[in-house]
mmCIF file of C-alpha atoms in Angstrom:
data_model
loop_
_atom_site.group_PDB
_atom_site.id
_atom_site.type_symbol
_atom_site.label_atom_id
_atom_site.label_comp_id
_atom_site.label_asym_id
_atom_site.label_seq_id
_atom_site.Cartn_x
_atom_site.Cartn_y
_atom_site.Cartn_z
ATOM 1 C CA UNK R 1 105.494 -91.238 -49.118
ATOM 2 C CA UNK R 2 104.585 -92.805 -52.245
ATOM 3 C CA UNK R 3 107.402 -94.894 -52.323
ATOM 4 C CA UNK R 4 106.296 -95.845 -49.234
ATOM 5 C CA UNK R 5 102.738 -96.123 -49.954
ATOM 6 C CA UNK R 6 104.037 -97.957 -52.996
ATOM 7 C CA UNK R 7 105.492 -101.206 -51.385
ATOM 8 C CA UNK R 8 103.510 -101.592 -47.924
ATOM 9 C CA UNK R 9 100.069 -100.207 -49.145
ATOM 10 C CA UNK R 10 99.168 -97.527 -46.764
ATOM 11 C CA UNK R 11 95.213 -96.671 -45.616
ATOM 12 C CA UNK R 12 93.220 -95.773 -48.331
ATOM 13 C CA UNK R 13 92.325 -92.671 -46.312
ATOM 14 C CA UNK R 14 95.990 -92.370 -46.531
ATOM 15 C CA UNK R 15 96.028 -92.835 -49.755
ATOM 16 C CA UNK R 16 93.692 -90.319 -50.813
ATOM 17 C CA UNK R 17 94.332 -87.285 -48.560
ATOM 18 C CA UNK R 18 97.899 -87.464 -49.588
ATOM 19 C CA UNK R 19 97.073 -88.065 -53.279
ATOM 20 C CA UNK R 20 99.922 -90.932 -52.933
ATOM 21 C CA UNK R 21 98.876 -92.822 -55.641
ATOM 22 C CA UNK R 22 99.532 -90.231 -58.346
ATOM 23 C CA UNK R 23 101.338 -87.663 -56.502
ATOM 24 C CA UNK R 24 104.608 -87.699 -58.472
ATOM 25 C CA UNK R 25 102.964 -86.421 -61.553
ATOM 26 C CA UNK R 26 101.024 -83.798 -59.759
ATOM 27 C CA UNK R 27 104.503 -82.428 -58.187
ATOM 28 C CA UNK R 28 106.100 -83.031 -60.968
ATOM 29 C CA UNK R 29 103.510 -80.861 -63.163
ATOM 30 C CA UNK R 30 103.715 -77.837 -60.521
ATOM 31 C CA UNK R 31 107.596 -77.506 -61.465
ATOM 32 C CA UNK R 32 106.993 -77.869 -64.740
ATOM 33 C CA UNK R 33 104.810 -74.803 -64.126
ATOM 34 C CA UNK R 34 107.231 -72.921 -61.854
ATOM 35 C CA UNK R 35 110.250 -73.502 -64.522
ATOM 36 C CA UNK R 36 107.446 -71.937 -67.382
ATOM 37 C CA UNK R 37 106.276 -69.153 -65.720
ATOM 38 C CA UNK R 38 110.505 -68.677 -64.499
ATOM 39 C CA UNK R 39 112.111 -68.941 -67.264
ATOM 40 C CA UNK R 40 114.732 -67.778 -68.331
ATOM 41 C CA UNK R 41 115.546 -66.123 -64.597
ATOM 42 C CA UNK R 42 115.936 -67.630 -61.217
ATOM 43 C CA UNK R 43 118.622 -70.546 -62.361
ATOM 44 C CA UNK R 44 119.263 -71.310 -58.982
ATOM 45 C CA UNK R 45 115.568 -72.205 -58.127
ATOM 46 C CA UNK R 46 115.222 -73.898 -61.430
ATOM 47 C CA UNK R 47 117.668 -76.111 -60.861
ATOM 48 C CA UNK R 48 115.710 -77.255 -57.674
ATOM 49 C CA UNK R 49 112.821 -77.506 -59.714
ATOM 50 C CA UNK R 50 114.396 -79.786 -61.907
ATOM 51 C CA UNK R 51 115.855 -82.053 -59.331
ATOM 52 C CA UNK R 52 112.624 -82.466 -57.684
ATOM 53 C CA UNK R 53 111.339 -83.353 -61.645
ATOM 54 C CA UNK R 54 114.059 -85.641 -61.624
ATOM 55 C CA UNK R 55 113.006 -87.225 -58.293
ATOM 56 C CA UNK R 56 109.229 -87.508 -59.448
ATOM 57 C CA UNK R 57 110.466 -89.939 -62.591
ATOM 58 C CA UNK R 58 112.425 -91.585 -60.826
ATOM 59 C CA UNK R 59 109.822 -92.472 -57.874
ATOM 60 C CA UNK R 60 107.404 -93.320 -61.187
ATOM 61 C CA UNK R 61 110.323 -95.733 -62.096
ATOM 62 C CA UNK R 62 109.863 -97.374 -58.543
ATOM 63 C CA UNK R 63 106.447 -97.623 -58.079
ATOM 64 C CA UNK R 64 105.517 -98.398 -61.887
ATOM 65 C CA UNK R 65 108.328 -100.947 -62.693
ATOM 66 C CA UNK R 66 106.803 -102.262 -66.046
ATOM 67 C CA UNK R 67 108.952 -101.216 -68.817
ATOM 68 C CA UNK R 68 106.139 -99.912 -71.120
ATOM 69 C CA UNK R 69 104.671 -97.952 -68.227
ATOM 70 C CA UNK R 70 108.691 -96.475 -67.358
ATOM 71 C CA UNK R 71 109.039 -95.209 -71.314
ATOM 72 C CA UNK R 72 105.449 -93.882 -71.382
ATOM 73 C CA UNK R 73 106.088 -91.939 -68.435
ATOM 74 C CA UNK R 74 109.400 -91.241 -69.428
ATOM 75 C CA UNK R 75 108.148 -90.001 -73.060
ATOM 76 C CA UNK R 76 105.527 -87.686 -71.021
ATOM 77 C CA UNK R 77 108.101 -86.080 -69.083
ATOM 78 C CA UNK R 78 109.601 -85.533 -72.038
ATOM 79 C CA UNK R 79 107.099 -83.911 -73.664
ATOM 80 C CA UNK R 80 106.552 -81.896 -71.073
ATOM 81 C CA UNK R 81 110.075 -80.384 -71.215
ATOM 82 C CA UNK R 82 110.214 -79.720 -74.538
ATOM 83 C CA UNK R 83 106.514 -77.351 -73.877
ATOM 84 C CA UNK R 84 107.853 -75.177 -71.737
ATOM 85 C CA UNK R 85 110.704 -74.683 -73.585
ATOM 86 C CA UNK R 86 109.249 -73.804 -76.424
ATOM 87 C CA UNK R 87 110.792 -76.873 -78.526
ATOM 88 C CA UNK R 88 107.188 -77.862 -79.882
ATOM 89 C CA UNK R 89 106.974 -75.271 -82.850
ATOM 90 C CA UNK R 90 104.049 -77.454 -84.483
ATOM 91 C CA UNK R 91 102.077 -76.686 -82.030
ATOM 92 C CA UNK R 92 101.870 -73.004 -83.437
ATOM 93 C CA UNK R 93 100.299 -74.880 -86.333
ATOM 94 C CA UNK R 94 96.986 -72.153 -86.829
ATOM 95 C CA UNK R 95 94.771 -75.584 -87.318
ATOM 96 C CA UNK R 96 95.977 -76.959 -84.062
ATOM 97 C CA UNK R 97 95.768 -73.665 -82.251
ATOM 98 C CA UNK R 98 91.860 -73.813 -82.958
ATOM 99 C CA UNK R 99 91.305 -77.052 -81.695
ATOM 100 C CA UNK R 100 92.834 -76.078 -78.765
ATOM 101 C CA UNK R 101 90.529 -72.907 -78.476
ATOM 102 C CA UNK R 102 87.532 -75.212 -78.932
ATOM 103 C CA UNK R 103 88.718 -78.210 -77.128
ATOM 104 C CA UNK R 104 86.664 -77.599 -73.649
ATOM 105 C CA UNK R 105 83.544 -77.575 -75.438
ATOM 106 C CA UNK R 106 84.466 -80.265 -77.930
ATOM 107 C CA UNK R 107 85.295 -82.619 -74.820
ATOM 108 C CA UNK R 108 81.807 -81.888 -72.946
ATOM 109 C CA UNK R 109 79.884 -82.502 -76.930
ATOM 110 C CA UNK R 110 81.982 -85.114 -78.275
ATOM 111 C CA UNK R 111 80.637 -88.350 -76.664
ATOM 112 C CA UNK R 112 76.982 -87.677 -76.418
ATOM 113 C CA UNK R 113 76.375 -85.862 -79.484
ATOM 114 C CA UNK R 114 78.991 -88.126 -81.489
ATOM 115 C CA UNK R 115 77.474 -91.016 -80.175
ATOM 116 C CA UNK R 116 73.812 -89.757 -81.351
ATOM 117 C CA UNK R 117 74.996 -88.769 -84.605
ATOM 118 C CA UNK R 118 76.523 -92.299 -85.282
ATOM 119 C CA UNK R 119 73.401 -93.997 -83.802
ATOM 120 C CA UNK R 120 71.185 -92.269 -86.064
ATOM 121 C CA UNK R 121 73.343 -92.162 -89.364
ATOM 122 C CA UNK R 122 73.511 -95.880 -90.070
ATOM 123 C CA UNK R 123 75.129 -95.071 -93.406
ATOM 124 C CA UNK R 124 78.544 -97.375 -92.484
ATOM 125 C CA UNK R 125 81.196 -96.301 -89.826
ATOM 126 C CA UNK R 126 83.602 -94.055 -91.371
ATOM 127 C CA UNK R 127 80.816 -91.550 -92.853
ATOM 128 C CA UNK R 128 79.158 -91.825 -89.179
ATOM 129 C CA UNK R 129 82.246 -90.785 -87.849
ATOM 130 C CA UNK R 130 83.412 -87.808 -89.975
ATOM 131 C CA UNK R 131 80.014 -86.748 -89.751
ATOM 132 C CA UNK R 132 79.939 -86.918 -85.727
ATOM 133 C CA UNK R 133 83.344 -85.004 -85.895
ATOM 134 C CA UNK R 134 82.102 -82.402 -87.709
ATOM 135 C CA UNK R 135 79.142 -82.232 -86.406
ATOM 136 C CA UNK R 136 80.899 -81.449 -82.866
ATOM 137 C CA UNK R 137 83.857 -79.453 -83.751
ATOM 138 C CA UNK R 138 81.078 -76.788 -85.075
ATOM 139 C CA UNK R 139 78.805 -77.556 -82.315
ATOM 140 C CA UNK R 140 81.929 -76.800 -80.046
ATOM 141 C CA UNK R 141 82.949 -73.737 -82.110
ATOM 142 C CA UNK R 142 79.406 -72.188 -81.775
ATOM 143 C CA UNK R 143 79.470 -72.662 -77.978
ATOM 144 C CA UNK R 144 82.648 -71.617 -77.869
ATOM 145 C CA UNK R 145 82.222 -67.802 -79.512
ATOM 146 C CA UNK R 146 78.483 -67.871 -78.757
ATOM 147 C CA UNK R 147 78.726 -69.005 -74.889
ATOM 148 C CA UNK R 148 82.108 -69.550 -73.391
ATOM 149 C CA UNK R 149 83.818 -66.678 -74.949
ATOM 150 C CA UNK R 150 81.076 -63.809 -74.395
ATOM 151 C CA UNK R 151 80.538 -65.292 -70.468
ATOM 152 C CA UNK R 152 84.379 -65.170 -69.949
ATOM 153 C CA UNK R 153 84.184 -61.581 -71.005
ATOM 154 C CA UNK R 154 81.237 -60.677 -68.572
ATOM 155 C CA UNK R 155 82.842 -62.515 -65.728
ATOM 156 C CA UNK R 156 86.204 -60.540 -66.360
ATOM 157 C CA UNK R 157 84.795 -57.549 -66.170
ATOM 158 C CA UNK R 158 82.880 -58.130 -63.177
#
């Protein structure tokens, strides 16, 4: 369908109940899930799951024929694979493993308060900057242990 959708522009109500704009990466990221959470049993459904991955890129290929766009996309899937195989050690990195304890709270701080901080500062761009950054990677760490982490708790247990 998004092939389809692709070359002869189907309704937009089309479109959008059928997510057949973007649809390939969306079925594409469920296998990627089912492969993770399978691993390293179930070949035979694996295998499926990586066809249909294979299918996904390819209908990418077809409906985003630009060559920057095909090794973007291509470099994504990529990436992907080597995550749920467990190929990124880095990413084990302590540092990195913060940020991405903190990063749900950093993205809903980071624009307004980073944009207020540099607004204010006028002391030249690069100390505006490392100030905003640290002013919302604590901000984010505080509502991260103080907020997020305590309300995860209570809604756990409930």
């Amino acid at each position: 369908f998004v092939i389809i959708h692709s070359q002869f522009k189907l309704p937009i109500l089309t479109e959008q109940i059928f997510n057949l704009k973007y649809g390939m990466f969306f079925i594409a990221g469920i296998h990627f899930y089912k492969i993770k959470s399978k691993l390293p049993a179930d070949l035979k459904f694996i295998a499926l799951d990586i066809l249909i991955i294979i299918m996904s890129l390819i209908t990418c290929f077809i409906v985003y024929v630009d060559k920057v766009d095909a090794i973007v996309i291509t470099g994504f899937f990529i990436l992907f694979a080597l995550l749920i195989t467990n190929q990124l050690f880095f990413l084990r990195f302590k540092p990195l493993l913060f940020l991405g304890t903190i990063s749900y709270p950093f993205y809903l701080v980071h624009q307004n308060i980073g944009y207020i901080v540099m607004n204010e500062l006028k002391e030249g761009f690069w100390v505006e900057l490392f100030t905003a950054i640290a002013i919302t990677l604590a901000l984010a760490t505080l509502i991260h242990y103080l907020i997020e982490k305590p309300s995860l708790k209570y809604l756990r247990n409930k």
